PDB file of N, CA and C in Angstrom:
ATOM      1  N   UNK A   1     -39.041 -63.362 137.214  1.00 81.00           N
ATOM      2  CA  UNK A   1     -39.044 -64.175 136.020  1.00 81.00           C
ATOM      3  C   UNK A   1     -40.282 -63.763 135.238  1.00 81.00           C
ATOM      4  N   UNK A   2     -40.101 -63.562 134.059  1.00 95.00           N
ATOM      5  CA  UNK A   2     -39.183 -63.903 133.192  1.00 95.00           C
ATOM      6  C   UNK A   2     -37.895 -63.035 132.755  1.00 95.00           C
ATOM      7  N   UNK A   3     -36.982 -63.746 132.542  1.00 96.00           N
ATOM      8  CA  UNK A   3     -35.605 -62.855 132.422  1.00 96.00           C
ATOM      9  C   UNK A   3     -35.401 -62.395 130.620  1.00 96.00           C
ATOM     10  N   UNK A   4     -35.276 -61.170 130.059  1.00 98.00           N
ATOM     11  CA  UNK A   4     -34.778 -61.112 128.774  1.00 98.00           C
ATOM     12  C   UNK A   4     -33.686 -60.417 128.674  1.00 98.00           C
ATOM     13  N   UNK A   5     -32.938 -61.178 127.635  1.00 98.00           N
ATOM     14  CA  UNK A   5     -31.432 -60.842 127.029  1.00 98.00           C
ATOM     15  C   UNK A   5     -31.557 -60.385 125.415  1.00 98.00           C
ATOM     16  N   UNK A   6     -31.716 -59.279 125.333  1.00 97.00           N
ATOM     17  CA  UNK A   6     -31.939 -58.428 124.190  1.00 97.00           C
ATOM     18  C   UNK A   6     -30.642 -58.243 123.856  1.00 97.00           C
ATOM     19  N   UNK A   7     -30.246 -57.785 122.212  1.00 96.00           N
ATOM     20  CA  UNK A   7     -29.541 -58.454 121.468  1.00 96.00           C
ATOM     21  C   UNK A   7     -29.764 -57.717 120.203  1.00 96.00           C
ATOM     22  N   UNK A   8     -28.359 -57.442 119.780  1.00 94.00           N
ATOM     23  CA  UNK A   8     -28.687 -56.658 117.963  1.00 94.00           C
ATOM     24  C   UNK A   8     -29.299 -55.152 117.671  1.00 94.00           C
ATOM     25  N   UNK A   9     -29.774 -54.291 118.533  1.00 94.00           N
ATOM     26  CA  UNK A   9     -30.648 -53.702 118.676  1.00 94.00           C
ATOM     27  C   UNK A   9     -29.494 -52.505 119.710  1.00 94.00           C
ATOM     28  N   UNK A  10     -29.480 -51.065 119.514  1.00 93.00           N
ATOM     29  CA  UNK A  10     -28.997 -50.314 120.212  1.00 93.00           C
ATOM     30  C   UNK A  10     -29.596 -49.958 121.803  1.00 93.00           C
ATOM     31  N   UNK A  11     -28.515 -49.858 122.411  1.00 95.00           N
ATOM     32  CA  UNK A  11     -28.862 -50.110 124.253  1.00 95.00           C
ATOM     33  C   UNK A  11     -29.715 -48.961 124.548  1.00 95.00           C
ATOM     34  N   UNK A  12     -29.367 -47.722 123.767  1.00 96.00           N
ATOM     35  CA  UNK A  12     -30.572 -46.806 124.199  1.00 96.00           C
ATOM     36  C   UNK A  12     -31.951 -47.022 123.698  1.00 96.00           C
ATOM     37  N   UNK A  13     -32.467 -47.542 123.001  1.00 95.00           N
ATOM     38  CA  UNK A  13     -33.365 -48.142 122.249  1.00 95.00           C
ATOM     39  C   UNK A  13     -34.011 -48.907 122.927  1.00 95.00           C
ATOM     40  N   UNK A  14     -33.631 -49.503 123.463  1.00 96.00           N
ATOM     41  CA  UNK A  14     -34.118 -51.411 125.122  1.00 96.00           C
ATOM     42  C   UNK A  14     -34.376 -49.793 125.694  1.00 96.00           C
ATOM     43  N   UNK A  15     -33.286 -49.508 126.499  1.00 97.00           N
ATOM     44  CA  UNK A  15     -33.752 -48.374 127.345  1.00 97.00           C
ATOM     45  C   UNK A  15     -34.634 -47.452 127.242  1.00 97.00           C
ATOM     46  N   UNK A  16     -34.879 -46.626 126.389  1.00 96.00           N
ATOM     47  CA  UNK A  16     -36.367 -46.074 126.029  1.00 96.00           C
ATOM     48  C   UNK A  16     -37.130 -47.071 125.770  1.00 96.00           C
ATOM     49  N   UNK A  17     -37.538 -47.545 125.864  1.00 96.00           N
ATOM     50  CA  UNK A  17     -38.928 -48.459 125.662  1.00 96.00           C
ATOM     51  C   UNK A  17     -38.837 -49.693 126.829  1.00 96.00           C
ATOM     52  N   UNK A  18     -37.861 -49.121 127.771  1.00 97.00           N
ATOM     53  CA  UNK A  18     -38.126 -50.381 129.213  1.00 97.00           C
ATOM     54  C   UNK A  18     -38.937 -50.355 129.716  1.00 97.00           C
ATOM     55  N   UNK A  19     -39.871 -49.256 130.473  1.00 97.00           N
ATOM     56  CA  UNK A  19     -40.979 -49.367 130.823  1.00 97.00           C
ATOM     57  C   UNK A  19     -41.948 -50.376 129.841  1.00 97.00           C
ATOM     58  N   UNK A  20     -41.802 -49.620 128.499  1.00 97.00           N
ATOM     59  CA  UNK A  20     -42.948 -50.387 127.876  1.00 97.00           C
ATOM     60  C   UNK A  20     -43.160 -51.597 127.837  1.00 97.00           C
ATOM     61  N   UNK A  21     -41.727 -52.552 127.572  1.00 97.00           N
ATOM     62  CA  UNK A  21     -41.330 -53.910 127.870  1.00 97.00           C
ATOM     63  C   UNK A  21     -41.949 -54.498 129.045  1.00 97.00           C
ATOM     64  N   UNK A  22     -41.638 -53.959 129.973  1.00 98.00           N
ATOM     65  CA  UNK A  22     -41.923 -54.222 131.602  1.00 98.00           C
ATOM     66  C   UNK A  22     -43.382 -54.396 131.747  1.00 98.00           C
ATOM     67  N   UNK A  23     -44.350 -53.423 131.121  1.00 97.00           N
ATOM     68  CA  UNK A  23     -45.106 -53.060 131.577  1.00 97.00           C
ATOM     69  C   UNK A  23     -46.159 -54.095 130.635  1.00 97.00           C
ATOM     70  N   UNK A  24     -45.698 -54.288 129.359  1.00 97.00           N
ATOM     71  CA  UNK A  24     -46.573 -55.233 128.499  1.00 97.00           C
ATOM     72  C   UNK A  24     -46.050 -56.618 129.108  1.00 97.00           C
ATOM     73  N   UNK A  25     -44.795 -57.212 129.148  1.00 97.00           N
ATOM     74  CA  UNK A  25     -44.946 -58.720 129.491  1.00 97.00           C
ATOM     75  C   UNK A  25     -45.639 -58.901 130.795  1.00 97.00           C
ATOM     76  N   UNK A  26     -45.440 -58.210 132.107  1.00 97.00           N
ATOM     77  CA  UNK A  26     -45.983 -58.395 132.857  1.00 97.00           C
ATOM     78  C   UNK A  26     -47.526 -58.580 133.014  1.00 97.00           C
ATOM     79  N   UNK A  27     -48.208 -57.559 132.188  1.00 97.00           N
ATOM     80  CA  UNK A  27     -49.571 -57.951 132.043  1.00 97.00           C
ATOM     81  C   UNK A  27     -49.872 -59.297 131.023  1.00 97.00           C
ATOM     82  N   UNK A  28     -48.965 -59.619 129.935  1.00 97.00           N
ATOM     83  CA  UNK A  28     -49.316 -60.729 129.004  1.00 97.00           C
ATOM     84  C   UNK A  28     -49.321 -62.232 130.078  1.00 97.00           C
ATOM     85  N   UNK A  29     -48.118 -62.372 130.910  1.00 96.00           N
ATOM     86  CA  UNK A  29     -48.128 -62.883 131.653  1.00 96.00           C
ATOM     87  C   UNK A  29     -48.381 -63.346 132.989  1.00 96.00           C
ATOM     88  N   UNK A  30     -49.135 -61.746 133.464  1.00 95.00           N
ATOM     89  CA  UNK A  30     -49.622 -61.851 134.647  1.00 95.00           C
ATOM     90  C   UNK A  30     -48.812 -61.949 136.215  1.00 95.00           C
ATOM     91  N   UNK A  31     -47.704 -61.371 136.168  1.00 95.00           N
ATOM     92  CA  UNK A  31     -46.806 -61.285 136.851  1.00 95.00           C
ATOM     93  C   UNK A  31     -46.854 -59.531 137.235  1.00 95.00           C
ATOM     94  N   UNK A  32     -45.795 -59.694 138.901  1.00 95.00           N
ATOM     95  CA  UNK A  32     -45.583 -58.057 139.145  1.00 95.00           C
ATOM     96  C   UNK A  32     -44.460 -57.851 138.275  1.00 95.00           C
ATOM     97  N   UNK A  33     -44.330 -56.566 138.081  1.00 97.00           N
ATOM     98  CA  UNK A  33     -43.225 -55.970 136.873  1.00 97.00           C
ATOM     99  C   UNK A  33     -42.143 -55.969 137.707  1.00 97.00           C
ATOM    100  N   UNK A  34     -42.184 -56.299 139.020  1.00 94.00           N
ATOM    101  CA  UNK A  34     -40.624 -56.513 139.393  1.00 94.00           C
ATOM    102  C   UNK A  34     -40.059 -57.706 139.241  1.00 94.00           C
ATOM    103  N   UNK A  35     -40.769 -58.645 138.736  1.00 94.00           N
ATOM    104  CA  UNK A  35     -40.395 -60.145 138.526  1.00 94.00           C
ATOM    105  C   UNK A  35     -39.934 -59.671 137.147  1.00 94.00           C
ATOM    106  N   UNK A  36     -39.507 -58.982 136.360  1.00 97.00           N
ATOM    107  CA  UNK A  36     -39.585 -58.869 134.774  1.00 97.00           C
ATOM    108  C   UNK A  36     -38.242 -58.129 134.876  1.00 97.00           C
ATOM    109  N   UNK A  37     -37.272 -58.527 134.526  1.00 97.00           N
ATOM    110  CA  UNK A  37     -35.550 -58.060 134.123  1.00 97.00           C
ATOM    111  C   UNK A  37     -35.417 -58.253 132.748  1.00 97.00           C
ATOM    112  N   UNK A  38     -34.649 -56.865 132.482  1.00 98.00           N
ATOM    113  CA  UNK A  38     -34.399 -56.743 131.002  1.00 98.00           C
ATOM    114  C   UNK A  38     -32.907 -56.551 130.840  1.00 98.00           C
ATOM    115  N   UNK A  39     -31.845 -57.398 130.121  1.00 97.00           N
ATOM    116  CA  UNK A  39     -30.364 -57.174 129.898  1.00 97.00           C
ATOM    117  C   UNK A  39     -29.980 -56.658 128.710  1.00 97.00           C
ATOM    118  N   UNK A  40     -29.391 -55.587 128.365  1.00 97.00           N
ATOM    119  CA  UNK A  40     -29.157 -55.611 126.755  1.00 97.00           C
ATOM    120  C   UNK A  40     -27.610 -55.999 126.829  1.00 97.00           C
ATOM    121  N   UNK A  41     -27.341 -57.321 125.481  1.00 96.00           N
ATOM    122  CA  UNK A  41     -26.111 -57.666 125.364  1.00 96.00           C
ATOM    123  C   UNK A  41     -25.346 -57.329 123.866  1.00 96.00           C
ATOM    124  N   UNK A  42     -24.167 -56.335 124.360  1.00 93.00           N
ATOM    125  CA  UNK A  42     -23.319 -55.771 123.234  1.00 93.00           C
ATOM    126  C   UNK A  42     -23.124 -56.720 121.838  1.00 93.00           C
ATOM    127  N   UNK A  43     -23.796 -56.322 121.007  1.00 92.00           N
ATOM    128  CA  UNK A  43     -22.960 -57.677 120.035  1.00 92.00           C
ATOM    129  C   UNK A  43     -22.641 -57.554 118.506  1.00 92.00           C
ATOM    130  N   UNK A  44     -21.877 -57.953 118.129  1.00 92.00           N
ATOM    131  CA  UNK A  44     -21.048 -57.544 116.819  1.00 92.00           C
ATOM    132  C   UNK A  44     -21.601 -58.860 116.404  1.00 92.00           C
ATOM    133  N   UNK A  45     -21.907 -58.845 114.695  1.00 93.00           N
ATOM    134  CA  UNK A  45     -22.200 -59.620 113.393  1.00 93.00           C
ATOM    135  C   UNK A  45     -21.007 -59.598 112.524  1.00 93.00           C
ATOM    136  N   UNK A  46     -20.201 -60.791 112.732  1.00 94.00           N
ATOM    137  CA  UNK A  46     -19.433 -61.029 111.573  1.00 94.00           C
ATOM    138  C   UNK A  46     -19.702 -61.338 110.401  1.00 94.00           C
ATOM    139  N   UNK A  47     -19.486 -61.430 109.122  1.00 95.00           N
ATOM    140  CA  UNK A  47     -19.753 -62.429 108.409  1.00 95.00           C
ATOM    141  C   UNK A  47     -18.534 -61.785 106.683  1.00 95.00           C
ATOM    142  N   UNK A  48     -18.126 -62.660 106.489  1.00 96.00           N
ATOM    143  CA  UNK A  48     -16.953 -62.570 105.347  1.00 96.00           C
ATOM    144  C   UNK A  48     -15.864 -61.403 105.671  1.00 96.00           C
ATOM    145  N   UNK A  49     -15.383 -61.426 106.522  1.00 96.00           N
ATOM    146  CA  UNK A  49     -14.220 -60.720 107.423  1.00 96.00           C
ATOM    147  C   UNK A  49     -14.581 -59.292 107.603  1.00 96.00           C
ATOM    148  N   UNK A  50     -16.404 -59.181 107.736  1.00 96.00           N
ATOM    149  CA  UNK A  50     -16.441 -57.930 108.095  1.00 96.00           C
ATOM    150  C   UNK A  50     -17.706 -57.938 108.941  1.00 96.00           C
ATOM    151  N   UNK A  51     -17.759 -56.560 109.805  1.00 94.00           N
ATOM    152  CA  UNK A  51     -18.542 -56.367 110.608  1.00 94.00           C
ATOM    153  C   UNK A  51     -19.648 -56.064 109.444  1.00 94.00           C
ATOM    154  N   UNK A  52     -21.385 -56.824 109.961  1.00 91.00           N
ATOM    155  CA  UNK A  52     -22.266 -56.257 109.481  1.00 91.00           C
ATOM    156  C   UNK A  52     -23.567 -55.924 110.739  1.00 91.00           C
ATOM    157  N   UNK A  53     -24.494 -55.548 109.628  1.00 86.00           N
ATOM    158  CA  UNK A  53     -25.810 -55.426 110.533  1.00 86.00           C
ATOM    159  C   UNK A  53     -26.462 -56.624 110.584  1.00 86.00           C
ATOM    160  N   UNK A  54     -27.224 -57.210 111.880  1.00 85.00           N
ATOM    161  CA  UNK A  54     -27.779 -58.652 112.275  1.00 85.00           C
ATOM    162  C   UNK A  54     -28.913 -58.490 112.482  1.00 85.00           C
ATOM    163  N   UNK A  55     -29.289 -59.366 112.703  1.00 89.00           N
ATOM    164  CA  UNK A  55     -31.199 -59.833 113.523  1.00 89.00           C
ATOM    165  C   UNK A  55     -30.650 -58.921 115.185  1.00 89.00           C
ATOM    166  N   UNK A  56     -32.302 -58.657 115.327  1.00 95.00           N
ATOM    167  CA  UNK A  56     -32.788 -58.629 116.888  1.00 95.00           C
ATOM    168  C   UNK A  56     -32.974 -59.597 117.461  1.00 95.00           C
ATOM    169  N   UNK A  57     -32.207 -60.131 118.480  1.00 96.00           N
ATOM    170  CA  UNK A  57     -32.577 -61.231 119.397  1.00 96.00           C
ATOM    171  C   UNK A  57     -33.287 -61.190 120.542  1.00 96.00           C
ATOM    172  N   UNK A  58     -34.360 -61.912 120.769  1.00 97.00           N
ATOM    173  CA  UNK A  58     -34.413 -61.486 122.415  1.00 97.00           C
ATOM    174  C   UNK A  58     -35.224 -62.810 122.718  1.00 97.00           C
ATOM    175  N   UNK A  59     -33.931 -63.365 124.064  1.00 97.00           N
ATOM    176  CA  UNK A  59     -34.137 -64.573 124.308  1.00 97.00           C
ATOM    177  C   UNK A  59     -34.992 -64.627 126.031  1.00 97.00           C
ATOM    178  N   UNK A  60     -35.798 -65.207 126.211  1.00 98.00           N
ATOM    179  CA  UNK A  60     -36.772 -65.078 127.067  1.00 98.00           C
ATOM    180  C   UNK A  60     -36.997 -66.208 127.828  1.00 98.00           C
ATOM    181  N   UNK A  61     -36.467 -65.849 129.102  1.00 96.00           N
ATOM    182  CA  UNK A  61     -35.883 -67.103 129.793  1.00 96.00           C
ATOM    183  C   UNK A  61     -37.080 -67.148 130.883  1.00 96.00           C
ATOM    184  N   UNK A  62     -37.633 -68.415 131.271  1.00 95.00           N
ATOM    185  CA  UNK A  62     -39.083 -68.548 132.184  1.00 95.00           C
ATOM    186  C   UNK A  62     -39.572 -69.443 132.876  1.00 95.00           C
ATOM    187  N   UNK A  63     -40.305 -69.745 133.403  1.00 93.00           N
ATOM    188  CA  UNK A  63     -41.027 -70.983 133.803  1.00 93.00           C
ATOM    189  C   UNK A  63     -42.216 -71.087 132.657  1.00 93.00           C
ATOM    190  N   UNK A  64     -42.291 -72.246 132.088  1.00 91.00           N
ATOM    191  CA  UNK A  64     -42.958 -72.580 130.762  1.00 91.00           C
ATOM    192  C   UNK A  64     -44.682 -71.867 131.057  1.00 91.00           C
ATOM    193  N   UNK A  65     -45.061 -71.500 130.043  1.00 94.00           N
ATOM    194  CA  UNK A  65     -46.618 -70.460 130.324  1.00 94.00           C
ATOM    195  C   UNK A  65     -47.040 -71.675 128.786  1.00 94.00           C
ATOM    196  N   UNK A  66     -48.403 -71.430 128.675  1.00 96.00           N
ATOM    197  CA  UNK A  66     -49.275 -72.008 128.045  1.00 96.00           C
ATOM    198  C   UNK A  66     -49.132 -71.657 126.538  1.00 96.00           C
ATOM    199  N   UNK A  67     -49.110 -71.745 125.532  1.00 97.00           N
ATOM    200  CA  UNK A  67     -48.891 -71.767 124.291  1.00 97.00           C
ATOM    201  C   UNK A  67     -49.400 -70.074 123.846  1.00 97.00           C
ATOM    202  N   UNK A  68     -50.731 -69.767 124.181  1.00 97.00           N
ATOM    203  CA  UNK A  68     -51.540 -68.697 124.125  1.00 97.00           C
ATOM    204  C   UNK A  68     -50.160 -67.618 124.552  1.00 97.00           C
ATOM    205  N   UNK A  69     -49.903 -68.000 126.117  1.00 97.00           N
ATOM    206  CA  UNK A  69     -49.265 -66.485 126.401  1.00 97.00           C
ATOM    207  C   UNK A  69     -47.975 -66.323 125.495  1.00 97.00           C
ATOM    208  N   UNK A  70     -47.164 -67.902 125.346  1.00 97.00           N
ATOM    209  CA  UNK A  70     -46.141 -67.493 124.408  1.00 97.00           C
ATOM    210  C   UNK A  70     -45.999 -66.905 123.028  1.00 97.00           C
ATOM    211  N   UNK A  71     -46.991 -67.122 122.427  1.00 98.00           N
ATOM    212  CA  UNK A  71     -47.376 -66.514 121.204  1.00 98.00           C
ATOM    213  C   UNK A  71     -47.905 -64.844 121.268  1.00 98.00           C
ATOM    214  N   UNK A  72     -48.348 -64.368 122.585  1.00 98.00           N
ATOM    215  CA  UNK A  72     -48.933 -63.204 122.765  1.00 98.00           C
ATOM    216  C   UNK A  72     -47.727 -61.982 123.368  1.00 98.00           C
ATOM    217  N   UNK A  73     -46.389 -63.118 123.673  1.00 98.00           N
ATOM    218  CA  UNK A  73     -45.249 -62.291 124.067  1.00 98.00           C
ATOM    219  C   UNK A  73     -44.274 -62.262 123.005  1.00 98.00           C
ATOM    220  N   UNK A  74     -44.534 -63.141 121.706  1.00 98.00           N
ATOM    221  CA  UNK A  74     -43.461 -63.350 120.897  1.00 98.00           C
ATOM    222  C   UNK A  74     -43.880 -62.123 119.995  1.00 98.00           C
ATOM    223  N   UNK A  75     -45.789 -62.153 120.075  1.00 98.00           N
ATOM    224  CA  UNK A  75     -45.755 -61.063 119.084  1.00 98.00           C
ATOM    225  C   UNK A  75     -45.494 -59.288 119.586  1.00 98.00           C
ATOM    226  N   UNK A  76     -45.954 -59.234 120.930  1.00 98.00           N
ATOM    227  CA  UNK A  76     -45.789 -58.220 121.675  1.00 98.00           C
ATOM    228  C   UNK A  76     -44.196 -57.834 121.319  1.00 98.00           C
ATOM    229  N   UNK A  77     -43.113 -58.498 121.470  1.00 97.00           N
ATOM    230  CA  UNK A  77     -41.911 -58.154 121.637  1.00 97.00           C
ATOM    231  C   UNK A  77     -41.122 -57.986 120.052  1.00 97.00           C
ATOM    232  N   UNK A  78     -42.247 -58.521 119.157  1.00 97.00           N
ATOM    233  CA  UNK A  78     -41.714 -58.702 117.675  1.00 97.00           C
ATOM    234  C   UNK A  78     -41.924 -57.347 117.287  1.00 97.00           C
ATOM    235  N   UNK A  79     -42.997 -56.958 117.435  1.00 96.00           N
ATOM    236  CA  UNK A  79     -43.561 -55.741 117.455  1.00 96.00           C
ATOM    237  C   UNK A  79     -42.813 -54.529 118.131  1.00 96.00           C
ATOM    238  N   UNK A  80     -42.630 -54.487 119.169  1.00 96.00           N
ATOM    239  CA  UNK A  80     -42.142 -53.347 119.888  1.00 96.00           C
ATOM    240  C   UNK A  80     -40.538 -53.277 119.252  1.00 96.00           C
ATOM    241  N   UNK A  81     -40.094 -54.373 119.092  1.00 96.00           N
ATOM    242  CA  UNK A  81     -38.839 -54.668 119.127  1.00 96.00           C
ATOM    243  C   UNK A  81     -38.093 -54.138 117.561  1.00 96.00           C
ATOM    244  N   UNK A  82     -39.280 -54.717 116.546  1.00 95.00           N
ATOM    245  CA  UNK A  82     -39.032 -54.312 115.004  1.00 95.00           C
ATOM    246  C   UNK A  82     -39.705 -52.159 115.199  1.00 95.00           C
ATOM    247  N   UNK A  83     -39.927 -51.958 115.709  1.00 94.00           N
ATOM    248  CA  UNK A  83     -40.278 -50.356 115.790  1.00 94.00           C
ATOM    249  C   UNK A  83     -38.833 -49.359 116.363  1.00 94.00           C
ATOM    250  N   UNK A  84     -38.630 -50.457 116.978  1.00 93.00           N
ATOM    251  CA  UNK A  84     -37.290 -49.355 117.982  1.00 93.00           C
ATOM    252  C   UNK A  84     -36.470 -50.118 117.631  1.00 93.00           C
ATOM    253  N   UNK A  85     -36.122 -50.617 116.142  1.00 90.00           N
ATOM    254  CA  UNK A  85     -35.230 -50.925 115.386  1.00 90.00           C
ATOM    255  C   UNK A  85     -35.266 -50.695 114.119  1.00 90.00           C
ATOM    256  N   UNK A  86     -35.936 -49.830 113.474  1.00 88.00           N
ATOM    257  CA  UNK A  86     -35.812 -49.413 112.085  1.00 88.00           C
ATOM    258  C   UNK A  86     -36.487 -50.835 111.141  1.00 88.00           C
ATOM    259  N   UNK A  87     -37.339 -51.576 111.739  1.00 88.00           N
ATOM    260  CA  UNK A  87     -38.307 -52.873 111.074  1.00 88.00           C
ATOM    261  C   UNK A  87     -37.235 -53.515 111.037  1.00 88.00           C
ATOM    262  N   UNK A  88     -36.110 -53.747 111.349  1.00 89.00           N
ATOM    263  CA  UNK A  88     -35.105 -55.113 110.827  1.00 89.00           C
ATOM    264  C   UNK A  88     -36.008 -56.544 111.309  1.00 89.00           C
ATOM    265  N   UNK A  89     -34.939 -57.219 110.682  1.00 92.00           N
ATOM    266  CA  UNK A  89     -35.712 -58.671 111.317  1.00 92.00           C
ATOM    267  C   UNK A  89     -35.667 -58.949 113.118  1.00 92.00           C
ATOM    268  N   UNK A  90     -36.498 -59.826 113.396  1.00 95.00           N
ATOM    269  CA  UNK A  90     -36.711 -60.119 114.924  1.00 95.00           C
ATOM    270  C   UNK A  90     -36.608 -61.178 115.246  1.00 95.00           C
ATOM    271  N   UNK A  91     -35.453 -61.888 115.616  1.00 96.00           N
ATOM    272  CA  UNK A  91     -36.060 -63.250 116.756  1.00 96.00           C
ATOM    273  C   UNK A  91     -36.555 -63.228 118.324  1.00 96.00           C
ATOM    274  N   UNK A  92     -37.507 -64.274 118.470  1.00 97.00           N
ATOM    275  CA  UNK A  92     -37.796 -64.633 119.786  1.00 97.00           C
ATOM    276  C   UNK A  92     -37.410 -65.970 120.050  1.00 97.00           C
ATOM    277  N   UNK A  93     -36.381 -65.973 121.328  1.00 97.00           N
ATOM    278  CA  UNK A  93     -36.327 -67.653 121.267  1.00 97.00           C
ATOM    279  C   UNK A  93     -36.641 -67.314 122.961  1.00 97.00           C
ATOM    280  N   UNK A  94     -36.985 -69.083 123.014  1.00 97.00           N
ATOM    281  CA  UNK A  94     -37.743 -69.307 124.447  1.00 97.00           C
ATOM    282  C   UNK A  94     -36.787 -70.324 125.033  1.00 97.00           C
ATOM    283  N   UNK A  95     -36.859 -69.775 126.366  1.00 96.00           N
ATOM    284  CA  UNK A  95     -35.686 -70.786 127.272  1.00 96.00           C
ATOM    285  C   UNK A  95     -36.648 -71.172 128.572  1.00 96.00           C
ATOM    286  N   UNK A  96     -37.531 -72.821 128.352  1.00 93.00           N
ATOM    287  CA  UNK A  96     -37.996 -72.884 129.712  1.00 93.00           C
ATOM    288  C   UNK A  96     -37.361 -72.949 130.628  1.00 93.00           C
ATOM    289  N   UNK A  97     -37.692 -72.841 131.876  1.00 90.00           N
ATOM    290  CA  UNK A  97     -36.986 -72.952 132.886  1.00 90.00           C
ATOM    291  C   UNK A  97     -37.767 -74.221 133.722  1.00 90.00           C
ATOM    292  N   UNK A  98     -37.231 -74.829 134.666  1.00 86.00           N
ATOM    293  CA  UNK A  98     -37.563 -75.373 135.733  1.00 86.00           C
ATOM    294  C   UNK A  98     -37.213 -75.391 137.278  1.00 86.00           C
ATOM    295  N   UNK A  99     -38.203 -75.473 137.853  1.00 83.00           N
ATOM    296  CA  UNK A  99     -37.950 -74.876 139.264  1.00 83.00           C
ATOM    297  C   UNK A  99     -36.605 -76.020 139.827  1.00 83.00           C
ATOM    298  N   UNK A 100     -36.208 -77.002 139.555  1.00 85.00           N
ATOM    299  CA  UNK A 100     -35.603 -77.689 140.361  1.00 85.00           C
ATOM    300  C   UNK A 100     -34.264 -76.961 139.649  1.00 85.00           C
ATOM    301  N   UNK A 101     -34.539 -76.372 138.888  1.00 83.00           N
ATOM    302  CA  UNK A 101     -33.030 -75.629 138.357  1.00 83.00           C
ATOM    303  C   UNK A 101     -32.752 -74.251 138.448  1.00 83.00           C
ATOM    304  N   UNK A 102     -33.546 -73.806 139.163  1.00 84.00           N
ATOM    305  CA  UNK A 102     -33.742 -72.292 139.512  1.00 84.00           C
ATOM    306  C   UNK A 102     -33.132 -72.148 140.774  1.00 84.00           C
ATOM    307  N   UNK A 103     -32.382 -71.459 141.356  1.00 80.00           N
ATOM    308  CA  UNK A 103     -32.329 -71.212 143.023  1.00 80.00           C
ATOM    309  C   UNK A 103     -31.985 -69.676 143.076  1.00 80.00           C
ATOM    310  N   UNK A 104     -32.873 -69.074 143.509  1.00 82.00           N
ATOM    311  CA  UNK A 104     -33.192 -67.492 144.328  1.00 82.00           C
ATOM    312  C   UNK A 104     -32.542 -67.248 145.818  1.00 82.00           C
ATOM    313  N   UNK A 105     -31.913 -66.812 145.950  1.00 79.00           N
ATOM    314  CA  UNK A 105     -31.677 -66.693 147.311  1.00 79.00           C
ATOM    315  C   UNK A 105     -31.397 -67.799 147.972  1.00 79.00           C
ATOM    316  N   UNK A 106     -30.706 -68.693 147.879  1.00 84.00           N
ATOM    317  CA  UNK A 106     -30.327 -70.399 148.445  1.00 84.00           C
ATOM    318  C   UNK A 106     -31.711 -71.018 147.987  1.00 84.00           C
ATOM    319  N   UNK A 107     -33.115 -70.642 147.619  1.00 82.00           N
ATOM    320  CA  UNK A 107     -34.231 -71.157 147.262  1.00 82.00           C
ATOM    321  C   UNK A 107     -34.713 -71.854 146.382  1.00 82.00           C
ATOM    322  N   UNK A 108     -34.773 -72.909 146.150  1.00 85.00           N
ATOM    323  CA  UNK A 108     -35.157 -73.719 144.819  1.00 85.00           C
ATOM    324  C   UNK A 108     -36.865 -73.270 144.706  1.00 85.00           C
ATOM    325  N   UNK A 109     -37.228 -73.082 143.094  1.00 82.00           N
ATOM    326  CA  UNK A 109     -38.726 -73.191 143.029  1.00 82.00           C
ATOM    327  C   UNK A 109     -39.453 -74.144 143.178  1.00 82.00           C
TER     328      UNK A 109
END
């Protein structure tokens, strides 16, 4: 943990720059980089009966961190994220998590 579901943004694109992903949240957050999973999810923008181009999403699923680190991963990922996307727009949305709703291996946190 933390889990991200990247979004809007071409899959080779997440993929070249996974390390970098990996390698910056883990230090923003202070975690080993094997706790850090990255998903890219296929996704089409409708809008007036036609396919267009959308926002970057990348939703960042966690056990809640202190205001400081969230702001230091929203910009980290705004950043990396608007580069290996031609500057389009960027969202970050945050999904706390809680341990009584987490289970790893039959394991609750």
């Amino acid at each position: 943990m933390p889990h991200l579901k990247i979004r809007g943004i071409d899959k080779a694109a997440v993929i070249a720059r996974s390390k970098d992903i990996v390698d910056g949240i883990s230090s923003i957050v202070d975690c080993p980089r094997d706790w850090v999973t990255i998903e890219h999810q296929a996704t089409e923008y409708i809008f007036d009966g036609a396919i267009v181009d959308g926002y970057t999403f990348a939703e960042v699923y966690w056990f809640e961190r202190p205001e400081e680190i969230k702001r230091n991963v929203a910009t980290f990922l705004t950043k990396l994220l608007k580069e290996a996307n031609g500057n389009k727009d960027c969202c970050i949305i945050f999904f706390p998590m809680e341990g009584k709703n987490y289970c790893d291996n039959g394991e609750f946190f």
